[in-house]
């Protein structure tokens, strides 16, 4: 699967269909990039590599990355276009992904420290001490036919 995904990425790049404005490149292409990169990382790493501090940090702020990356994408698209680095092509696409990713992680980190952490500390005031009774499983009637 990894080889097929890599081959499709090469084909998209060589045919010029790896543009952010292309439906194929914008949806299938970037999904394949994530799949191929993720599969390559998982195949090449052992479980100890997932304790690497930058990966742990990204896991901590991942919800913020998910929520805020569209805004970061709009901002970086405008800034890269203004700087003359936007447009179709592999270099512009890679630049967009790198800059947007870095900005999304930075903004999510700030959001986590300013908003999420203080809100998560409030959980202790809303904890419940009561226990919920779990009903015993009901007896299942036999459906076997008697002779």
GROMACS .gro file of N, CA and C in nm, residues 9 14 18-19 29 32 48-49 54 70-71 73 92 98 106 117 138-139:
model
   54
    9UNK      N    1   0.160   0.954  -0.572
    9UNK     CA    2   0.215   1.087  -0.543
    9UNK      C    3   0.312   1.132  -0.652
   14UNK      N    4   0.435   1.457  -1.134
   14UNK     CA    5   0.488   1.463  -1.271
   14UNK      C    6   0.385   1.513  -1.372
   18UNK      N    7  -0.075   1.815  -0.883
   18UNK     CA    8  -0.053   1.824  -0.739
   18UNK      C    9  -0.070   1.968  -0.691
   19UNK      N   10  -0.165   2.037  -0.745
   19UNK     CA   11  -0.192   2.176  -0.709
   19UNK      C   12  -0.298   2.180  -0.601
   29UNK      N   13  -0.451   1.394  -0.325
   29UNK     CA   14  -0.307   1.412  -0.315
   29UNK      C   15  -0.260   1.436  -0.173
   32UNK      N   16  -0.303   1.135   0.043
   32UNK     CA   17  -0.196   1.037   0.018
   32UNK      C   18  -0.065   1.080   0.084
   48UNK      N   19   0.925   0.321   2.125
   48UNK     CA   20   0.999   0.419   2.205
   48UNK      C   21   1.008   0.554   2.134
   49UNK      N   22   1.005   0.553   2.003
   49UNK     CA   23   1.014   0.679   1.927
   49UNK      C   24   0.892   0.766   1.951
   54UNK      N   25   0.869   1.625   2.107
   54UNK     CA   26   0.789   1.700   2.010
   54UNK      C   27   0.662   1.625   1.967
   70UNK      N   28  -0.738   2.562   0.977
   70UNK     CA   29  -0.797   2.632   0.862
   70UNK      C   30  -0.766   2.782   0.863
   71UNK      N   31  -0.767   2.842   0.982
   71UNK     CA   32  -0.735   2.985   0.991
   71UNK      C   33  -0.588   3.010   0.959
   73UNK      N   34  -0.411   2.823   0.761
   73UNK     CA   35  -0.399   2.801   0.617
   73UNK      C   36  -0.439   2.925   0.539
   92UNK      N   37   0.581   2.532  -0.398
   92UNK     CA   38   0.481   2.615  -0.330
   92UNK      C   39   0.394   2.529  -0.238
   98UNK      N   40   0.453   2.323   0.516
   98UNK     CA   41   0.550   2.345   0.623
   98UNK      C   42   0.516   2.469   0.705
  106UNK      N   43   0.222   2.634   1.662
  106UNK     CA   44   0.251   2.748   1.749
  106UNK      C   45   0.122   2.809   1.805
  117UNK      N   46  -0.575   2.477   2.922
  117UNK     CA   47  -0.523   2.438   3.053
  117UNK      C   48  -0.602   2.498   3.168
  138UNK      N   49  -2.976  -0.911   3.235
  138UNK     CA   50  -3.102  -0.987   3.240
  138UNK      C   51  -3.080  -1.127   3.187
  139UNK      N   52  -3.156  -1.215   3.244
  139UNK     CA   53  -3.147  -1.354   3.196
  139UNK      C   54  -3.205  -1.362   3.056
   0.00000   0.00000   0.00000
